Short mmCIF file of C-alpha atoms in Angstrom, two decimals:
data_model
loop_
_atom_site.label_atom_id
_atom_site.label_comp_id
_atom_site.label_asym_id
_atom_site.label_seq_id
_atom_site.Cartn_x
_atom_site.Cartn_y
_atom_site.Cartn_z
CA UNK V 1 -33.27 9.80 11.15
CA UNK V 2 -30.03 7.77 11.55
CA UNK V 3 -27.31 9.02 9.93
CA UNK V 4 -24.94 5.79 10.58
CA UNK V 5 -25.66 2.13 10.86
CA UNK V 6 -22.82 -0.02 12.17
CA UNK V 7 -22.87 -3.95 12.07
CA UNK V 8 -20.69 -5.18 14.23
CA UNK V 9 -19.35 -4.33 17.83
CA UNK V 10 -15.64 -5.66 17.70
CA UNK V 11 -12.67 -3.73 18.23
CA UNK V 12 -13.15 -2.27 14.75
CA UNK V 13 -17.06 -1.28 14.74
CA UNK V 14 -16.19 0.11 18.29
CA UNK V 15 -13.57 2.11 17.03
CA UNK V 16 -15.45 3.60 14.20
CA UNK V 17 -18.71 3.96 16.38
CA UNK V 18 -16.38 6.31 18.79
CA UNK V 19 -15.08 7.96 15.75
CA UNK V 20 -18.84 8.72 14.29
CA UNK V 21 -19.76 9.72 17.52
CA UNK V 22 -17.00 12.56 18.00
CA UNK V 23 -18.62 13.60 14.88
CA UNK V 24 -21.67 14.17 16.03
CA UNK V 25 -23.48 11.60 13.94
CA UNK V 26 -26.57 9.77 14.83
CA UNK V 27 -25.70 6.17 15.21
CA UNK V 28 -27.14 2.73 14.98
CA UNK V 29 -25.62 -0.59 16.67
CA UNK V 30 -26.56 -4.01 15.04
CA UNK V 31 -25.10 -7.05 16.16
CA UNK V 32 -25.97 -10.50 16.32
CA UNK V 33 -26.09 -10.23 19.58
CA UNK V 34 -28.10 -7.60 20.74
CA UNK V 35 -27.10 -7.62 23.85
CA UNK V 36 -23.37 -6.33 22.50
CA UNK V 37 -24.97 -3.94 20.34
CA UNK V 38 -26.97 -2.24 23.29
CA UNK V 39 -23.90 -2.28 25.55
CA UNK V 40 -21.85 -0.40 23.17
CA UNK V 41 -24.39 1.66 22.23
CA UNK V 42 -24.66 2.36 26.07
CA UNK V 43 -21.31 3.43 26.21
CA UNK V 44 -21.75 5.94 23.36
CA UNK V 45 -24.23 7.87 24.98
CA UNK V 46 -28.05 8.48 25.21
CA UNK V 47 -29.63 8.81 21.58
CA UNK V 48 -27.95 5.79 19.71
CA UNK V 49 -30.14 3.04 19.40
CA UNK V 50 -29.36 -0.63 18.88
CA UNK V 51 -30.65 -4.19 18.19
CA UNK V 52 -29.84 -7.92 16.32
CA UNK V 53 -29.33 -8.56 12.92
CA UNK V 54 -33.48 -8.77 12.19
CA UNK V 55 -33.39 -4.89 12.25
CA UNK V 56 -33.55 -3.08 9.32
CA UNK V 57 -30.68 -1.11 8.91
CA UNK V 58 -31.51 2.68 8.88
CA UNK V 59 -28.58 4.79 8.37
CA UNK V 60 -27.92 5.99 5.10
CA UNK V 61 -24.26 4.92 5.62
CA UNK V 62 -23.93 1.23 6.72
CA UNK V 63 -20.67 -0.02 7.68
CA UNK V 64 -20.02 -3.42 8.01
CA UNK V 65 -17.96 -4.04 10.65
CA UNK V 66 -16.95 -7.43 10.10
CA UNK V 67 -14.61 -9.97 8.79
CA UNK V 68 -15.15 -11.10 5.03
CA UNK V 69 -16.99 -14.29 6.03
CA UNK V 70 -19.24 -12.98 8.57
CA UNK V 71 -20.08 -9.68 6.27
CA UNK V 72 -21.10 -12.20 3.17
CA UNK V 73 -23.78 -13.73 5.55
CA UNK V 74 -24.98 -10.64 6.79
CA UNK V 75 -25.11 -8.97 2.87
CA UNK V 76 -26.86 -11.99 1.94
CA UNK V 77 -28.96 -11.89 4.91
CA UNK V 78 -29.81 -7.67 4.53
CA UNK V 79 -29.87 -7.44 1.01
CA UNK V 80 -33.28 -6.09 0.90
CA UNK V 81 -32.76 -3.31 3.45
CA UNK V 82 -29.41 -2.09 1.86
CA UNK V 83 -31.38 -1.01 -0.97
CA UNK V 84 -29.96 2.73 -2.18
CA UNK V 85 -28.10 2.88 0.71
CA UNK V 86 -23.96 3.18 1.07
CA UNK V 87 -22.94 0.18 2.36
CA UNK V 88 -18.93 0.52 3.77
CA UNK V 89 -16.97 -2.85 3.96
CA UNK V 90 -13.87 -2.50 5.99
CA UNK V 91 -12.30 -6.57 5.60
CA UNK V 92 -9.32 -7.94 4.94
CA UNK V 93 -9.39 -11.28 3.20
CA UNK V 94 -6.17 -12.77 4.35
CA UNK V 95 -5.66 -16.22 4.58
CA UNK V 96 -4.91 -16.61 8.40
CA UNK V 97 -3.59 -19.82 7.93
CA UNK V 98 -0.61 -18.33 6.24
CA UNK V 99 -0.23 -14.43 6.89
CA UNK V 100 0.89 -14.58 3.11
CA UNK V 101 -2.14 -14.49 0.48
CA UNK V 102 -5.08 -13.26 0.11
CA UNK V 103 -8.46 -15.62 0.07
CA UNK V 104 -9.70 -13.57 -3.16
CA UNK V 105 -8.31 -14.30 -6.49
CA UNK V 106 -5.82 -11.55 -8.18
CA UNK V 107 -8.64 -10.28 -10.48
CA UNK V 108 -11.07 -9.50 -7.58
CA UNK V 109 -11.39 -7.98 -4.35
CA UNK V 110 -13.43 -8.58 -1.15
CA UNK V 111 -15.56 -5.56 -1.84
CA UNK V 112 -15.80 -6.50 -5.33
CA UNK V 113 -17.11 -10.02 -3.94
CA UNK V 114 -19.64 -8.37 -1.35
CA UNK V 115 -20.61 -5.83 -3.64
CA UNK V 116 -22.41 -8.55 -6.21
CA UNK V 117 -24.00 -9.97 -3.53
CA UNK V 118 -26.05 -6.71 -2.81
CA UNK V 119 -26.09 -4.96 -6.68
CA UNK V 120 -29.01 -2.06 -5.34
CA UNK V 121 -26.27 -1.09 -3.07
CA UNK V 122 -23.23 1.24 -3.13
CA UNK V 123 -20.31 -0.13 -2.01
CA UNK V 124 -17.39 1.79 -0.60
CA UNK V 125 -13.74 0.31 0.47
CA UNK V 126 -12.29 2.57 3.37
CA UNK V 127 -10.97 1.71 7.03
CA UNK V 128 -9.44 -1.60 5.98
CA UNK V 129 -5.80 -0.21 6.64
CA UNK V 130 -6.63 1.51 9.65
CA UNK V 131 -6.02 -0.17 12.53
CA UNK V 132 -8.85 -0.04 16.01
CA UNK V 133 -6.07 1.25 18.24
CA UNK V 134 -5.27 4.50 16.28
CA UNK V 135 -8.39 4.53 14.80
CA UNK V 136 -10.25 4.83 18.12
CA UNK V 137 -7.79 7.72 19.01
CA UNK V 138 -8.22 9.05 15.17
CA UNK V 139 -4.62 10.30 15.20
CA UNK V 140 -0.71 9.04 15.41
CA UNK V 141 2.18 10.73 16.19
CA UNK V 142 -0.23 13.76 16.48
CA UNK V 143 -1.30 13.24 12.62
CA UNK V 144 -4.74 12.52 11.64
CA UNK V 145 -5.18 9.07 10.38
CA UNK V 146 -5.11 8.76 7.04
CA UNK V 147 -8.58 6.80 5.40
CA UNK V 148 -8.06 5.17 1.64
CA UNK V 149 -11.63 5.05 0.17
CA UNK V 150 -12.47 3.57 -2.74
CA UNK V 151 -15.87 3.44 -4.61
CA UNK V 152 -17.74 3.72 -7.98
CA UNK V 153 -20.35 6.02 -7.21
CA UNK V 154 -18.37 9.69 -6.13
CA UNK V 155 -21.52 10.41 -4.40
CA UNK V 156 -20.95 7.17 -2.07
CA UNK V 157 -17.23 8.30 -1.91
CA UNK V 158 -18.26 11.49 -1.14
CA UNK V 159 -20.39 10.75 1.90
CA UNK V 160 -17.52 8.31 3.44
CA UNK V 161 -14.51 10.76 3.06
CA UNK V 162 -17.29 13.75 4.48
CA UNK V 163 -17.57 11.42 7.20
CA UNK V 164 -13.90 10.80 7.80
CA UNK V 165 -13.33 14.42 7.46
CA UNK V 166 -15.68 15.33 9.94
CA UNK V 167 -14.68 12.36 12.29
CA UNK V 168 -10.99 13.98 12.39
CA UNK V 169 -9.47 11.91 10.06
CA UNK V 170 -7.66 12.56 6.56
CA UNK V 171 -10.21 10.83 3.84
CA UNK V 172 -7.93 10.07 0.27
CA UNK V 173 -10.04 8.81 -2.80
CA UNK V 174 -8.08 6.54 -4.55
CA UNK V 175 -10.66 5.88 -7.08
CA UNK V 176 -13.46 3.11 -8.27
CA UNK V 177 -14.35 -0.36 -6.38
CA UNK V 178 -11.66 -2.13 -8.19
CA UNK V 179 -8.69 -0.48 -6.50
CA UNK V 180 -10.12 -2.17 -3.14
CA UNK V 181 -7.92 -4.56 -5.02
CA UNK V 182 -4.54 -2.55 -4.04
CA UNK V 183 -5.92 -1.49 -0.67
CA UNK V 184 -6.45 -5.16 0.48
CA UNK V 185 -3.28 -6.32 -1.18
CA UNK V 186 -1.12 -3.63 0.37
CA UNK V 187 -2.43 -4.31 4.09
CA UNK V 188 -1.94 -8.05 3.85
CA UNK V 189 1.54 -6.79 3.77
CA UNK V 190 1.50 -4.42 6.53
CA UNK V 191 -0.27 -7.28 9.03
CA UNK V 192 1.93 -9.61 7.97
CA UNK V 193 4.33 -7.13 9.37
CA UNK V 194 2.78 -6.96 12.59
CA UNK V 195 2.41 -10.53 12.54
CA UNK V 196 6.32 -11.01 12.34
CA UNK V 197 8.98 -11.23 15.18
CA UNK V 198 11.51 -9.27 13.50
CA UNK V 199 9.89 -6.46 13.76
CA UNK V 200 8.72 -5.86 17.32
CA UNK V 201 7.91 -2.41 17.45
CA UNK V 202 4.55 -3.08 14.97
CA UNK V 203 1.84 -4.40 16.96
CA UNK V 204 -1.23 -4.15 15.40
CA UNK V 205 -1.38 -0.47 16.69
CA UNK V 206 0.54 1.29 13.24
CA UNK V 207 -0.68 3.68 10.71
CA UNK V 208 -0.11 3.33 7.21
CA UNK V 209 0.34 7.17 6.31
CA UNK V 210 1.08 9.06 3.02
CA UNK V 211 3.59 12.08 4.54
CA UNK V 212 5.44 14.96 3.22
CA UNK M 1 35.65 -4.05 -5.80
CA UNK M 2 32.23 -2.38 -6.41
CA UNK M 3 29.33 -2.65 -4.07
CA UNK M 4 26.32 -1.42 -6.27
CA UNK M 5 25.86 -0.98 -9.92
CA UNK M 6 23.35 1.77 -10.28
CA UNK M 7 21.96 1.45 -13.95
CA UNK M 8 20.01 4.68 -15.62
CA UNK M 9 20.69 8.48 -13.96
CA UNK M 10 17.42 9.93 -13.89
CA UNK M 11 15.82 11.43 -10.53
CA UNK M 12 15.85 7.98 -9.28
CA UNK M 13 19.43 7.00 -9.73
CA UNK M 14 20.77 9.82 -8.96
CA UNK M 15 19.00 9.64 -5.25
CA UNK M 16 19.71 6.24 -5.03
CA UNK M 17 23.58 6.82 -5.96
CA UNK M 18 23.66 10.03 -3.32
CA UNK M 19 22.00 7.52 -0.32
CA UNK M 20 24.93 4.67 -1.49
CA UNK M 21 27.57 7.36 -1.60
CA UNK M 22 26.45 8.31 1.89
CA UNK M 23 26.19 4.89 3.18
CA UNK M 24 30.14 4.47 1.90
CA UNK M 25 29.69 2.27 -0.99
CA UNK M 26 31.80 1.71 -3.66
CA UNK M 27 30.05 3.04 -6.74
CA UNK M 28 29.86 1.63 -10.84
CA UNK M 29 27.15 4.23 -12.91
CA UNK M 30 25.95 2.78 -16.29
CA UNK M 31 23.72 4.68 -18.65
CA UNK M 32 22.87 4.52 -21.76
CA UNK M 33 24.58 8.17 -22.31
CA UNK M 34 27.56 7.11 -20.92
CA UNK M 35 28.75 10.97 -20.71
CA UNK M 36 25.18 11.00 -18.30
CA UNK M 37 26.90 8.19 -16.15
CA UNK M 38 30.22 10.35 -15.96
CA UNK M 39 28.35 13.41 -15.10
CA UNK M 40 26.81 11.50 -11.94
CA UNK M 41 30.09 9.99 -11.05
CA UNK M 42 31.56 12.92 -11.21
CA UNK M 43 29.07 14.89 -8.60
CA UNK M 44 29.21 11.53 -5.95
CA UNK M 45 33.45 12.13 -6.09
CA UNK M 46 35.85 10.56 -6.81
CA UNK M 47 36.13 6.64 -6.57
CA UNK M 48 32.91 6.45 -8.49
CA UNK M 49 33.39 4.78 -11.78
CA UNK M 50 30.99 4.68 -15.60
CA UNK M 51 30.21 3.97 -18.22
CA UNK M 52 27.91 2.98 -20.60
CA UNK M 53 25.47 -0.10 -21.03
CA UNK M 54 28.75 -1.85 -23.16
CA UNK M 55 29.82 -2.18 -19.96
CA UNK M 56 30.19 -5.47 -17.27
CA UNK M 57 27.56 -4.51 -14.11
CA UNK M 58 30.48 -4.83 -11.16
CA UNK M 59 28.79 -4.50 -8.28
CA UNK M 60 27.13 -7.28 -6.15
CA UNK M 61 23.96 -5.50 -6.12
CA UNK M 62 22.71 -4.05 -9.53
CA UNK M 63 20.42 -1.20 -9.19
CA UNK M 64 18.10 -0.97 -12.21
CA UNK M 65 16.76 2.33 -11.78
CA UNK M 66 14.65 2.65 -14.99
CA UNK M 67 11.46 2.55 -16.00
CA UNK M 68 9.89 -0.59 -16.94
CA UNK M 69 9.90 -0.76 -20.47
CA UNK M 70 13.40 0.13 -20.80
CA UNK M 71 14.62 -2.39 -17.40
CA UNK M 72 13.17 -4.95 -19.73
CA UNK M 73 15.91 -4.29 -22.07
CA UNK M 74 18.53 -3.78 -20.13
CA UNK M 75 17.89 -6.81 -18.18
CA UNK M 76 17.57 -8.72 -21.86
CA UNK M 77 20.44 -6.66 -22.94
CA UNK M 78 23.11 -7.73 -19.83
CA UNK M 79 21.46 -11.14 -18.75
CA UNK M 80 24.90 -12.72 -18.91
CA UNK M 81 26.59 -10.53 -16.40
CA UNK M 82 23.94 -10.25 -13.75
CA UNK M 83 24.35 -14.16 -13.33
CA UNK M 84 24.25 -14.86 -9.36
CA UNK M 85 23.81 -10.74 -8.62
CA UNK M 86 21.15 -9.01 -6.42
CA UNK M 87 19.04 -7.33 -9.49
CA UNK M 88 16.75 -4.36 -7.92
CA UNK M 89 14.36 -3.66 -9.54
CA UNK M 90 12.44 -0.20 -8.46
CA UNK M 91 9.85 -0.06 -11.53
CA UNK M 92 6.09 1.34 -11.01
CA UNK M 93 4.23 -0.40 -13.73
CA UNK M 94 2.09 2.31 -14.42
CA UNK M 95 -0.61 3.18 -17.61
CA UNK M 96 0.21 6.20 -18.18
CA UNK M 97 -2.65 7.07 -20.45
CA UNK M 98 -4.84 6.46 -17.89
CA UNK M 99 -2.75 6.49 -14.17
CA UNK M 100 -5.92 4.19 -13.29
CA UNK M 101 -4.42 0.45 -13.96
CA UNK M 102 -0.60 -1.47 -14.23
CA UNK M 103 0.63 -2.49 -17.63
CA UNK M 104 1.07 -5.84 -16.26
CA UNK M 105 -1.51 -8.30 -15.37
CA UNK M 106 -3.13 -9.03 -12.09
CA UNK M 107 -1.31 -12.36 -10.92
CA UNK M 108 2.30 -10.98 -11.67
CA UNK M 109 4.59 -8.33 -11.29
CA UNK M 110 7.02 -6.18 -13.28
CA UNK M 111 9.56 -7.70 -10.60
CA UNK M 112 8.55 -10.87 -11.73
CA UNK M 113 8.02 -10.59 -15.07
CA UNK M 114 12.01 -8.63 -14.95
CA UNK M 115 13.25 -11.69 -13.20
CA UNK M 116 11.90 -14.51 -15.73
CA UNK M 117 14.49 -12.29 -18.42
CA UNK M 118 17.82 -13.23 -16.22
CA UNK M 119 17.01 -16.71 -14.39
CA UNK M 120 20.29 -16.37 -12.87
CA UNK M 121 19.99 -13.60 -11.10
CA UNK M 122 18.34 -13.17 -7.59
CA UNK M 123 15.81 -10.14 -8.27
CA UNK M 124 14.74 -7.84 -5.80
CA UNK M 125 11.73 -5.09 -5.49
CA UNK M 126 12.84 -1.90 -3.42
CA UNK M 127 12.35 1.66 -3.59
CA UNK M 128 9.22 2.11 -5.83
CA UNK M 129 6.88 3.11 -2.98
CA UNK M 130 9.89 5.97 -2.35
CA UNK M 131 9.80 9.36 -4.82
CA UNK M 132 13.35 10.83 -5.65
CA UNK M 133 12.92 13.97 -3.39
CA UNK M 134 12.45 12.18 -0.14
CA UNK M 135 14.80 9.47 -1.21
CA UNK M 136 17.48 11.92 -1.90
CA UNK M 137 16.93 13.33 1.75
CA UNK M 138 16.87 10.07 3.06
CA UNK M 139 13.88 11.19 5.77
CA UNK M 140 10.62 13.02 5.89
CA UNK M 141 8.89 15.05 8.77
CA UNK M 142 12.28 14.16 10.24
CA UNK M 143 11.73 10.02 10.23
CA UNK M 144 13.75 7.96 7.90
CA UNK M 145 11.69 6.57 4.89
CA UNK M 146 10.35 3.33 4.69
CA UNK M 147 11.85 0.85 1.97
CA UNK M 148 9.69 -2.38 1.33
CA UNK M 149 11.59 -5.25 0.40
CA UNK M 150 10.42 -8.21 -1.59
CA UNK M 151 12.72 -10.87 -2.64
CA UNK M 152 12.29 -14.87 -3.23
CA UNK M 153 16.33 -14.99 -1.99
CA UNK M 154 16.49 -14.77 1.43
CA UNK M 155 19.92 -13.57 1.08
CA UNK M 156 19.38 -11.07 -1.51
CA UNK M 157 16.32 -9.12 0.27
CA UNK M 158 19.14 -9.19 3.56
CA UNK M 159 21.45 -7.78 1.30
CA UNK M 160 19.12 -4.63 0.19
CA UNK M 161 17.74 -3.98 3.90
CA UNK M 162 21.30 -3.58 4.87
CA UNK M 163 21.93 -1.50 2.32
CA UNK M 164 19.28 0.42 3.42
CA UNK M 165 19.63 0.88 6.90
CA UNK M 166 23.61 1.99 6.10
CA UNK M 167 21.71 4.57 3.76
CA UNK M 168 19.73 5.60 7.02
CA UNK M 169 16.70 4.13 5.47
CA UNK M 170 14.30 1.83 7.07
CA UNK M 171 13.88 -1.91 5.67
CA UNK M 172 10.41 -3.53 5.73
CA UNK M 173 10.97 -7.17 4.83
CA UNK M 174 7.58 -8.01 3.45
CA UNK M 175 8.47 -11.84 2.00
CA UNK M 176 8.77 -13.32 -1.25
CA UNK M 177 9.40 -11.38 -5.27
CA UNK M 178 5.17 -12.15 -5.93
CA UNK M 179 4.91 -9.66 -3.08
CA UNK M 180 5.89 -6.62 -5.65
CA UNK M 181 2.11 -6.93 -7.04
CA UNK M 182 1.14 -5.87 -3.70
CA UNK M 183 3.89 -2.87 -3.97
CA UNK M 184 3.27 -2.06 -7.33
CA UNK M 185 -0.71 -1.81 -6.97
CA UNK M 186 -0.57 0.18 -3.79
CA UNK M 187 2.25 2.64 -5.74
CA UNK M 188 -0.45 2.96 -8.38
CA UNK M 189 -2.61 4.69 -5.79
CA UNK M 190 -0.07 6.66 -4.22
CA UNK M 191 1.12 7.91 -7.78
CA UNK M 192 -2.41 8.47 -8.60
CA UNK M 193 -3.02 11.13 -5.95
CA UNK M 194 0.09 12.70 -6.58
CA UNK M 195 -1.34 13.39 -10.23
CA UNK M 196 -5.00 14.11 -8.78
CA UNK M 197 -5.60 17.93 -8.45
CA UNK M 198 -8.07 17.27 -5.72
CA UNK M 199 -4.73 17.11 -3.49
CA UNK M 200 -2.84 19.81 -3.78
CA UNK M 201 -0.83 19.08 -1.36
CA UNK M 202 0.46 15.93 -2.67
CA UNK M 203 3.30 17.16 -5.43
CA UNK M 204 5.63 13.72 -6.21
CA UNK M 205 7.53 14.63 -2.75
CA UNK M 206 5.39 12.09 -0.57
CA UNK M 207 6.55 9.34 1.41
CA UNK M 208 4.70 6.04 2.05
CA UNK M 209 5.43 5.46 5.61
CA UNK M 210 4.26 2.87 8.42
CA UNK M 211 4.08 4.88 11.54
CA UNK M 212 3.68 4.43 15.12
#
């Protein structure tokens, strides 16, 4: 039994992989190229198991560890396997060109978007405002990271914020799919931030954090 | 000479008056009650001059700090004196029926729709993502809050950040007036929990912070 599948071994799927793995859940690797998959799975520790993108996907949480593009392909491309399962999309649809829109209209979201594309599937939002740095450390300034997750089905929301919980984060459940809307909005914001001069101290190592 | 009209004298202009009175600013109050406005000039000392909406906005910056509905009147109501001003505008656009969606559509902004009522002015979202308590403290957890600034004027958004950072705030320039959706929507969320029983913790004294 798996409990975890995660698609994608960039900073971000590393990141969460460490973060699953301090939980003590059993993990997956996929990648499309195996060969990253196994080496990060290597560095997690004996028991996770790993393999390309023609492996079904056998946790009953699947993150998707990916930009937007990349995680339509591989939604398209997995559809069948995601079937009943809860399938976590972390992306931020910014136009890079610009660092000032998003590449979704106002009315949608990029979970919204990926979410039609797989319909036996429940999506979740969560981990798009977190960046890898803190997120690999699960804490800043000696606070646990703070997780927005948003998703129709509680029972998909559920699992996700358990998971955060147990991974030492702070899990808050702002609601249904749609609000991925305001999550993805509000961190095009905060990485335009980073992306800008005047204000040297961000560098794509903050943590957007409700205090107090 | 007056620095900053601050227009209503709920628990948002009043914090909003006590950060300006701290950062030395020449005060006007305007309220619809004008013995409300007196009341609130009174407790910032003396200097501070009222009055009621009859009244000319004086200061170079004009605080609107109202709810929506009634900022839309206001702004109707004085549109000829808040030509070539810095209009703040501080409004959460919220349902209330339902705390689940904005009042205003998805490709605009209460900013927005606020500054298409007074062409003349230079509008300016600030200090919706900050509740009254913290604001009125000026920090939380011992950090000084975050204020997110979106303005078209490049001027007018310089104006409010120094503003401010004399109020011993912290300015986050996050681009042009559209970028209030972004502020709005993520408020939603954040005012959302505040009213969700699930966290108890969360009791309208939060503060929306970018840390590390």
């Amino acid at each position: 039994m798996t409990d975890i599948t995660i698609i994608g071994t960039g900073n971000m799927g590393s990141a969460i992989a460490k973060r699953a793995a301090a939980a003590g859940r059993s993990l997956q690797i996929l990648d499309r190229t195996p060969e990253n998959a196994a080496r990060l799975a290597g560095e997690l520790g004996s028991g996770v198991i790993s393999g390309g993108l023609a492996e079904p996907a056998l946790g009953d949480i699947v993150v998707l560890a990916l930009y937007y593009g990349p995680a339509q392909e591989v939604v398209t491309r997995l559809r069948g396997s995601l079937t009943g399962k809860t399938v976590v999309d972390i992306s931020n649809p910014i136009d890079v060109e610009t660092f000032d829109s998003l590449v979704v209209g106002p009315g949608t979201s990029a979970a919204e978007e990926l979410a039609k594309l797989a319909p036996e599937a429940s999506f979740v939002k969560a981990f798009n405002t977190t960046f890898a740095g803190p997120l690999s450390e699960g804490s800043v300034d000696g606070q646990p990271l703070d997780v927005f997750i948003a998703a129709d089905s509680e029972e998909a929301r559920k699992q996700v914020a358990d998971f955060a919980s147990a991974a030492g984060l702070r899990p808050l459940e702002v609601g249904g799919l749609r609000h991925a809307r305001e999550l993805e909005g509000f961190q095009l914001l905060v990485m335009a931030l980073q992306a800008n001069p005047a204000y040297e101290n961000f560098n794509w190592g903050t943590a957007l954090k409700i205090l107090g």
